[in-house]
Structures are given as C-alpha cells and as structure tokens.
mmCIF file of C-alpha atoms in Angstrom:
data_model
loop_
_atom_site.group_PDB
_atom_site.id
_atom_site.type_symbol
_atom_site.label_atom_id
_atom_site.label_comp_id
_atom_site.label_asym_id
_atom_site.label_seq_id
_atom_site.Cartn_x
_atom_site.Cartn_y
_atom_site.Cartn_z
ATOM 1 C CA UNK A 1 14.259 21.559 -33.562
ATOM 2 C CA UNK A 2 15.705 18.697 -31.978
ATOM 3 C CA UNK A 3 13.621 15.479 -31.756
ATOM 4 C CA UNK A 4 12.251 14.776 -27.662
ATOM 5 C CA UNK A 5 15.132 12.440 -26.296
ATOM 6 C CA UNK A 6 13.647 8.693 -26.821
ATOM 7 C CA UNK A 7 14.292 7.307 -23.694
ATOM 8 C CA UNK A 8 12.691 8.114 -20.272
ATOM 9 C CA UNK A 9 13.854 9.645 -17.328
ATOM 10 C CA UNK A 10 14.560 7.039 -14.627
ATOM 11 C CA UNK A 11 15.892 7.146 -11.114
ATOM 12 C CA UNK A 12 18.984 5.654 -11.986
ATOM 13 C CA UNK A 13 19.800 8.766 -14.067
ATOM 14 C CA UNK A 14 17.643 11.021 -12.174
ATOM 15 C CA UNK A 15 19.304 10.953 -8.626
ATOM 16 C CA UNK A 16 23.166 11.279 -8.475
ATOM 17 C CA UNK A 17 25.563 9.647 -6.042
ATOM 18 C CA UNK A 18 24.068 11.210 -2.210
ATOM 19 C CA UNK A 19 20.746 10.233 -3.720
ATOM 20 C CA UNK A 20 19.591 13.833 -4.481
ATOM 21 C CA UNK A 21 17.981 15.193 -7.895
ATOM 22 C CA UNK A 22 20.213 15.495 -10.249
ATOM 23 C CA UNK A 23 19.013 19.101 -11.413
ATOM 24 C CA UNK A 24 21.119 19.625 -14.525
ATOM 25 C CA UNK A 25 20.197 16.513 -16.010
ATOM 26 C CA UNK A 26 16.523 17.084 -15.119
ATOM 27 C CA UNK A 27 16.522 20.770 -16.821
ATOM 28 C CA UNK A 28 18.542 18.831 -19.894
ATOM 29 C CA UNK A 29 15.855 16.429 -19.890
ATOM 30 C CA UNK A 30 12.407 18.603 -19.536
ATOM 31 C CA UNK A 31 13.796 21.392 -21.766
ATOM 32 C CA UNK A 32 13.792 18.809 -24.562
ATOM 33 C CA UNK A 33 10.218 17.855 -23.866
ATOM 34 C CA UNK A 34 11.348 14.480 -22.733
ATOM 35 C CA UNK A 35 9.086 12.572 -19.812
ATOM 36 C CA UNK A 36 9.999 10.647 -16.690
ATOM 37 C CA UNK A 37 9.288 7.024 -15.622
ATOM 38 C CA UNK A 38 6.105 7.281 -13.953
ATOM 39 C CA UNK A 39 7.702 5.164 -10.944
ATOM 40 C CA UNK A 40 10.213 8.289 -10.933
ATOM 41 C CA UNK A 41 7.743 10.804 -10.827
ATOM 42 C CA UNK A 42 5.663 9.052 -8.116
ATOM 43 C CA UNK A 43 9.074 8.834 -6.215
ATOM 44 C CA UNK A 44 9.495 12.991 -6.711
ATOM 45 C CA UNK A 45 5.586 13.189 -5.334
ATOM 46 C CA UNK A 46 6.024 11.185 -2.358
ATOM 47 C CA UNK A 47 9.116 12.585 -1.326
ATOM 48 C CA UNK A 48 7.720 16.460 -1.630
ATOM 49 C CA UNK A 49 5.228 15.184 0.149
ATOM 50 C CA UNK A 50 6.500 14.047 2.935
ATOM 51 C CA UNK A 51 8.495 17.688 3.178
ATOM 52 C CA UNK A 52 5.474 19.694 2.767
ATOM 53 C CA UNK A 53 3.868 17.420 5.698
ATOM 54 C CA UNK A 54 6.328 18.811 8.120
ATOM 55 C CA UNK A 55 5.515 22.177 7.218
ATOM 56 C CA UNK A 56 3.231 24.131 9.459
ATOM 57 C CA UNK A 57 0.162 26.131 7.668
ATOM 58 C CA UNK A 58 1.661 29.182 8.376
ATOM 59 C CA UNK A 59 5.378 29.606 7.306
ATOM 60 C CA UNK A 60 7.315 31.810 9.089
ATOM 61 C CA UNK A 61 10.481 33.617 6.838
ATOM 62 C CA UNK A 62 12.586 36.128 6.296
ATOM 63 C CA UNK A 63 14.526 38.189 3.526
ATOM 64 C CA UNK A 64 16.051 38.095 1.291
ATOM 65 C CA UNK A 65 13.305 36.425 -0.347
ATOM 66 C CA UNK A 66 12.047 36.011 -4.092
ATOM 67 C CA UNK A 67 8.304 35.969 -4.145
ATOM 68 C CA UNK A 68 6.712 34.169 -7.636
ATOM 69 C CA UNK A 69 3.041 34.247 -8.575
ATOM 70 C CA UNK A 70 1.093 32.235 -11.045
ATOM 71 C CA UNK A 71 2.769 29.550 -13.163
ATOM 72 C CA UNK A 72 -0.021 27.555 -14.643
ATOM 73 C CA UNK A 73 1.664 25.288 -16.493
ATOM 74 C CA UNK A 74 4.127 27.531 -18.541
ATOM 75 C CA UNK A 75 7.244 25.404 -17.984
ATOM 76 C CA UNK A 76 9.643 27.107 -20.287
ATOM 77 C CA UNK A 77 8.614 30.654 -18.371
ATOM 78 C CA UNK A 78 9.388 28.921 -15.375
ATOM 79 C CA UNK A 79 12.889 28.097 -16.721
ATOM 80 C CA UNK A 80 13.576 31.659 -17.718
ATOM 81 C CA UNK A 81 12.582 32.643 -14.476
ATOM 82 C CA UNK A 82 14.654 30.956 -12.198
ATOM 83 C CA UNK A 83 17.586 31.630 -15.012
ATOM 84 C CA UNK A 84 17.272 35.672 -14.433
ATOM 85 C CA UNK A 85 16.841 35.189 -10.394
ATOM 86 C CA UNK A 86 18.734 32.602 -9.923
ATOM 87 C CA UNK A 87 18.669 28.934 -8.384
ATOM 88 C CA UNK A 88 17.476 27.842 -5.190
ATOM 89 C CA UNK A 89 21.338 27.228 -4.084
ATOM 90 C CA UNK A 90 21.691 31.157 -4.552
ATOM 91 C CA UNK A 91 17.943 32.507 -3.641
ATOM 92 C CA UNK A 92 15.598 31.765 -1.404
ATOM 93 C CA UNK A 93 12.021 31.572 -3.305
ATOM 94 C CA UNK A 94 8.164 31.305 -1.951
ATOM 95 C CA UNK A 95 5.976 30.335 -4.885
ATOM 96 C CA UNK A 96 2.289 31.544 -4.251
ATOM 97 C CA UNK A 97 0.437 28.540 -6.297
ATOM 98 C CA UNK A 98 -1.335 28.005 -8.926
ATOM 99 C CA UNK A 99 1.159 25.740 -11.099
ATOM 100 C CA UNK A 100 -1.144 23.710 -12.723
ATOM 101 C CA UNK A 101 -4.040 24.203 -15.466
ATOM 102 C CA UNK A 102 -4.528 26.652 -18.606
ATOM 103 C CA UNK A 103 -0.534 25.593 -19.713
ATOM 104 C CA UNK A 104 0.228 22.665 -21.449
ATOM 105 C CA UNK A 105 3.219 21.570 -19.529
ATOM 106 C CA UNK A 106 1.970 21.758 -15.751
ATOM 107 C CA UNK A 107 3.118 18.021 -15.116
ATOM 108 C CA UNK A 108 6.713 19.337 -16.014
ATOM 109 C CA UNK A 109 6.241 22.477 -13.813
ATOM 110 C CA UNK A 110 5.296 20.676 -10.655
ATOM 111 C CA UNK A 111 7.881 17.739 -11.445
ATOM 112 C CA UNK A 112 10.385 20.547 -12.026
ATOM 113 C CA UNK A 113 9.710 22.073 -8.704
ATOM 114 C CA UNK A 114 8.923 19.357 -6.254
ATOM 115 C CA UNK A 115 12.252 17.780 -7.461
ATOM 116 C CA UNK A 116 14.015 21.302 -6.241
ATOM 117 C CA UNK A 117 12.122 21.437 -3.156
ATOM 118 C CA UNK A 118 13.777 18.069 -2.325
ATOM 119 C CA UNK A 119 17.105 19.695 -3.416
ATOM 120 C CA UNK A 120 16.226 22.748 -1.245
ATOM 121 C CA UNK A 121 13.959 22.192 1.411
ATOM 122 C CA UNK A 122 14.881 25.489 3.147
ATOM 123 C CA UNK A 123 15.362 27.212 -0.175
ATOM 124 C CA UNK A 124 11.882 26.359 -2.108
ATOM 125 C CA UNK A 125 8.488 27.362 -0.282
ATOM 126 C CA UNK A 126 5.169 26.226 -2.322
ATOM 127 C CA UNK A 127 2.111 27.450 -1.079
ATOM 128 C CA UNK A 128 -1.561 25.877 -2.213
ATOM 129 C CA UNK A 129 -3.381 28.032 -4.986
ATOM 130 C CA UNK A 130 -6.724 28.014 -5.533
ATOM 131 C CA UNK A 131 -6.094 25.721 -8.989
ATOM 132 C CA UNK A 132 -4.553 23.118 -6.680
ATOM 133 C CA UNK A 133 -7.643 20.876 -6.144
ATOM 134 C CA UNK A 134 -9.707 18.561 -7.250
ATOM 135 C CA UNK A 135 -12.609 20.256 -8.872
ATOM 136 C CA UNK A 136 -10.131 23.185 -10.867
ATOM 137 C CA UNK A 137 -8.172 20.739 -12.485
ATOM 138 C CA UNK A 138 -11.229 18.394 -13.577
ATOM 139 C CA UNK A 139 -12.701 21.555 -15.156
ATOM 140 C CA UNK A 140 -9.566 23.042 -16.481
ATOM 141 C CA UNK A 141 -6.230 20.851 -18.253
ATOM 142 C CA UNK A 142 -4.531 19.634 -15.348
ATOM 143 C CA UNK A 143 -6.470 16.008 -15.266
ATOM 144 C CA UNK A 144 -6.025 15.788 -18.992
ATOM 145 C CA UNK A 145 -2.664 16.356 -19.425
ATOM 146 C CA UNK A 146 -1.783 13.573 -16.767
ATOM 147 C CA UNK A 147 -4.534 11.128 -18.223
ATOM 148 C CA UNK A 148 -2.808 12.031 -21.865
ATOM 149 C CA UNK A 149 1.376 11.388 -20.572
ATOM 150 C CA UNK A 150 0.637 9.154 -17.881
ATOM 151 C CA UNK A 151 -2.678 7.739 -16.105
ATOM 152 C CA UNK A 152 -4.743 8.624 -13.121
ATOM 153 C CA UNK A 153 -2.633 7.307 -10.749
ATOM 154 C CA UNK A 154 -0.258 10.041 -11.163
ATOM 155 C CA UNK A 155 -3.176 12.652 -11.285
ATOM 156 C CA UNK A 156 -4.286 11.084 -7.990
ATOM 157 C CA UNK A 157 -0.631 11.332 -6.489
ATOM 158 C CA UNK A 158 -0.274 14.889 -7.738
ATOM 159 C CA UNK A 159 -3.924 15.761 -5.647
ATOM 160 C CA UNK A 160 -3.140 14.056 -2.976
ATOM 161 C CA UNK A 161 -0.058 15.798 -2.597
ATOM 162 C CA UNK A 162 -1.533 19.104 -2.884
ATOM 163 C CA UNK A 163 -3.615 19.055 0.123
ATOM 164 C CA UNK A 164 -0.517 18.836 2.262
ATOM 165 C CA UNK A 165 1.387 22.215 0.490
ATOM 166 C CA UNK A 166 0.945 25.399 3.280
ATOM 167 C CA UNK A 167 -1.176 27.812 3.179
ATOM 168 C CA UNK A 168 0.425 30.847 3.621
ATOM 169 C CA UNK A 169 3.579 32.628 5.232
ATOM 170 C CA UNK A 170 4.548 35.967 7.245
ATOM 171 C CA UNK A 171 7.675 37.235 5.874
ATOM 172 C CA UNK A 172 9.935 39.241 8.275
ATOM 173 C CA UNK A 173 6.783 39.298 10.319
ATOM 174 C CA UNK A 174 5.599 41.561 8.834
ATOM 175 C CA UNK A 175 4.362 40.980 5.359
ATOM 176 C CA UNK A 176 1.421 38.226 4.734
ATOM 177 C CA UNK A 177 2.258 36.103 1.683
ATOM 178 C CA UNK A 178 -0.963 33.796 0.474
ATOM 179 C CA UNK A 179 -2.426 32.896 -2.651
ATOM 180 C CA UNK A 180 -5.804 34.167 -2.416
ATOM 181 C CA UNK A 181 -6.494 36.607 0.159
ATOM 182 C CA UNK A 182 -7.855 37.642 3.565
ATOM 183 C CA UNK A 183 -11.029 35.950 4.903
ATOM 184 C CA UNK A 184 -13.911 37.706 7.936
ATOM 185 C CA UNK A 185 -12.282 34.312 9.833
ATOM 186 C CA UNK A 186 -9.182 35.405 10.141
ATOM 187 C CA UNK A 187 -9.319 37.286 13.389
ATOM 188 C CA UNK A 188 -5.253 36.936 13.316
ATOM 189 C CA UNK A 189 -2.492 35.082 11.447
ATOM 190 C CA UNK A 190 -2.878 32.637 14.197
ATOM 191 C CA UNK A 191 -5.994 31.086 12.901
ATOM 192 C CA UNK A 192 -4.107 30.056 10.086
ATOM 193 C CA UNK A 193 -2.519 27.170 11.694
ATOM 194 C CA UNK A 194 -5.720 26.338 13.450
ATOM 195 C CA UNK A 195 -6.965 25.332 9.809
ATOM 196 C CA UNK A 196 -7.436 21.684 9.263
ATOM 197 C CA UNK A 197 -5.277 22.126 5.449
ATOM 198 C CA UNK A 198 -5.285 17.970 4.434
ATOM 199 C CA UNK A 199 -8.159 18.274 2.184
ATOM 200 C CA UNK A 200 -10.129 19.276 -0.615
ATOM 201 C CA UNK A 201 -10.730 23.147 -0.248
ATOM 202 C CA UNK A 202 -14.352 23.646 0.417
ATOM 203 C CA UNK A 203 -16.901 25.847 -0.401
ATOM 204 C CA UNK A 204 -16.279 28.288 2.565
ATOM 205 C CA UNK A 205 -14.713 28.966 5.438
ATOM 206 C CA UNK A 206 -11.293 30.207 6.300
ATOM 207 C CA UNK A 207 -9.542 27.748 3.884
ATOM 208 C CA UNK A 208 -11.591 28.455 1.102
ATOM 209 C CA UNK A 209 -10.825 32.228 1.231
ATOM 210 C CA UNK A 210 -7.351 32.211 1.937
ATOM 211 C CA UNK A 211 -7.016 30.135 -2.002
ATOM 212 C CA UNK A 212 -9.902 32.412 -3.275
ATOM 213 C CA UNK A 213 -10.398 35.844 -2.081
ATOM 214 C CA UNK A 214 -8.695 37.425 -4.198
#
C-alpha cells in the first residue's frame, strides 16, 4: 500500500490554468488518502457556496438524470460510483444528501463533490439531508473527523454551507426528488420555495419534514 502523498493539496496545484478544479489531480490526490490546505478547502466551501445560494429551494430538472442516495462518508464508494455512471461532463446527477457522518472519510466526500459542483454547476445538484446540520454531526462523526484533520473552523464553514444546499427538486415535472419526505404543510410543491432554507433545520415544520419524514 502506498504511503499518503507527504505534501498537501494547495491551490496552486489544485486549480489549473482557467482557474477551475483540477479534477484528475484531486481524485489522484484523495484516492491516496492525502489532505488539502485548509485555506484550499475553505476556498472549495465558499465557492459551492456561493452556487448553492443562487439556487432556488425547489429545483426544477429534467432527464436524463442520475439520482444518488446516501453517501455518509464512504469516499472510495463514491469514487466507484461516479466511475460506473460516469462524470458530471457526461451525466447529469442530483445527490439526495446525507454525505456526512457514520463514514470515516466525509470531509473527502463533500470536498470531492463541492469541488465538481464548481466544475459543473449545471451538471451536479446537492440537496440538504437530514445529517446535514448541526446537531447530527455533533452526535454522529462528522465534527470529529474535521476537529481530528483540521479544526473547527472548517467544521463551521462546512455547516454554514449546508444551510444554503436546496431542498428538493421536480424532475420532468413530474417526479418529486427530496431527501426526507412529504410533510401535512405541503399543500403543493409551491410551498417549498416559500421555506425560509438558511438555517439550522428545526424541530418541525415544513423544513423539518422534508429532511426527516422519511
């Protein structure tokens, strides 16, 4: 097994010459277990940020479309995944949450994936899972494992960034994609977009049950 490369991932490396990620070196990287400058990976956050800001609550797409479930922090699954249906560049992908928590490599999951969703804005759709808050990952591994590679600042960017992701999208208008499930609030899709989504999921309410009624 060959050693984790010594040297951190840095921007210079990281982004190639039209400033964009770099994807093959970042797959070379991660797949060795090797970590990224913590000024990188804040970089990644801010920028996937500011892309799922734009987004409305309620996506609207349409096929052909690969639809992914739970990651939770299996990287190398991940991997094997988008090797057997293919990269963003060739499919078009809504992710239904949960990346984070019970896995051991969630920090490289959500780097992994924010960095294609800057790639592929149009071609990567994350919605917010239920594990994508404050109180899961405190009680689960997701906290941990960015206290034990990096600090809380990047467990604090990581949050923050997840109350911007969407909430749910229509595909073809006609199928509901959402992490959770349906909730007695919503009367009609439109309500979705009604929801104030920049915050910690609370304990009820339309918000609440679209992450957890499942």
């Amino acid at each position: 097994v060959p050693l984790p490369p010594a040297q951190l991932l840095t921007a210079d490396t990281f982004y190639n010459q039209k400033g964009q990620p770099d994807l093959d070196v970042l797959f070379a990287h991660l797949n060795l277990e090797g970590m990224l400058a913590q000024e990188l990976l804040l970089d990644i956050i801010r920028k996937a940020t500011e892309l799922f800001e734009a987004e409305p609550n309620l996506l609207k797409l349409n096929d052909p479309i690969t639809v992914v479930g739970d990651i939770h922090g299996q990287y190398y699954d991940l991997v094997k995944l988008l090797e057997v249906g293919g990269m963003p560049g060739e499919t078009q992908y809504i992710f239904l949450g949960d990346y984070v928590d019970r896995g051991s490599f969630s920090v490289e999951v959500v780097a992994l994936m924010y960095s294609l969703k800057i790639r592929h804005p149009k071609r990567v759709r994350m919605l917010r899972g239920n594990h994508e808050c404050r109180q899961m990952t405190s009680f689960f591994n997701f906290r941990e494992e960015c206290e034990y590679k990096y600090d809380l600042t990047v467990y604090d960017a990581f949050m923050d960034s997840f109350d911007f992701l969407p909430l749910a999208a229509t595909i073809n208008g006609k199928f509901l994609a959402v992490h959770g499930g349906l909730s007695p609030e919503l009367s009609n899709v439109k309500a979705i977009n009604r929801t104030n989504r920049f915050q910690e999921p609370p304990r009820e309410g339309l918000l609440c049950d679209l992450l957890w009624s499942d």
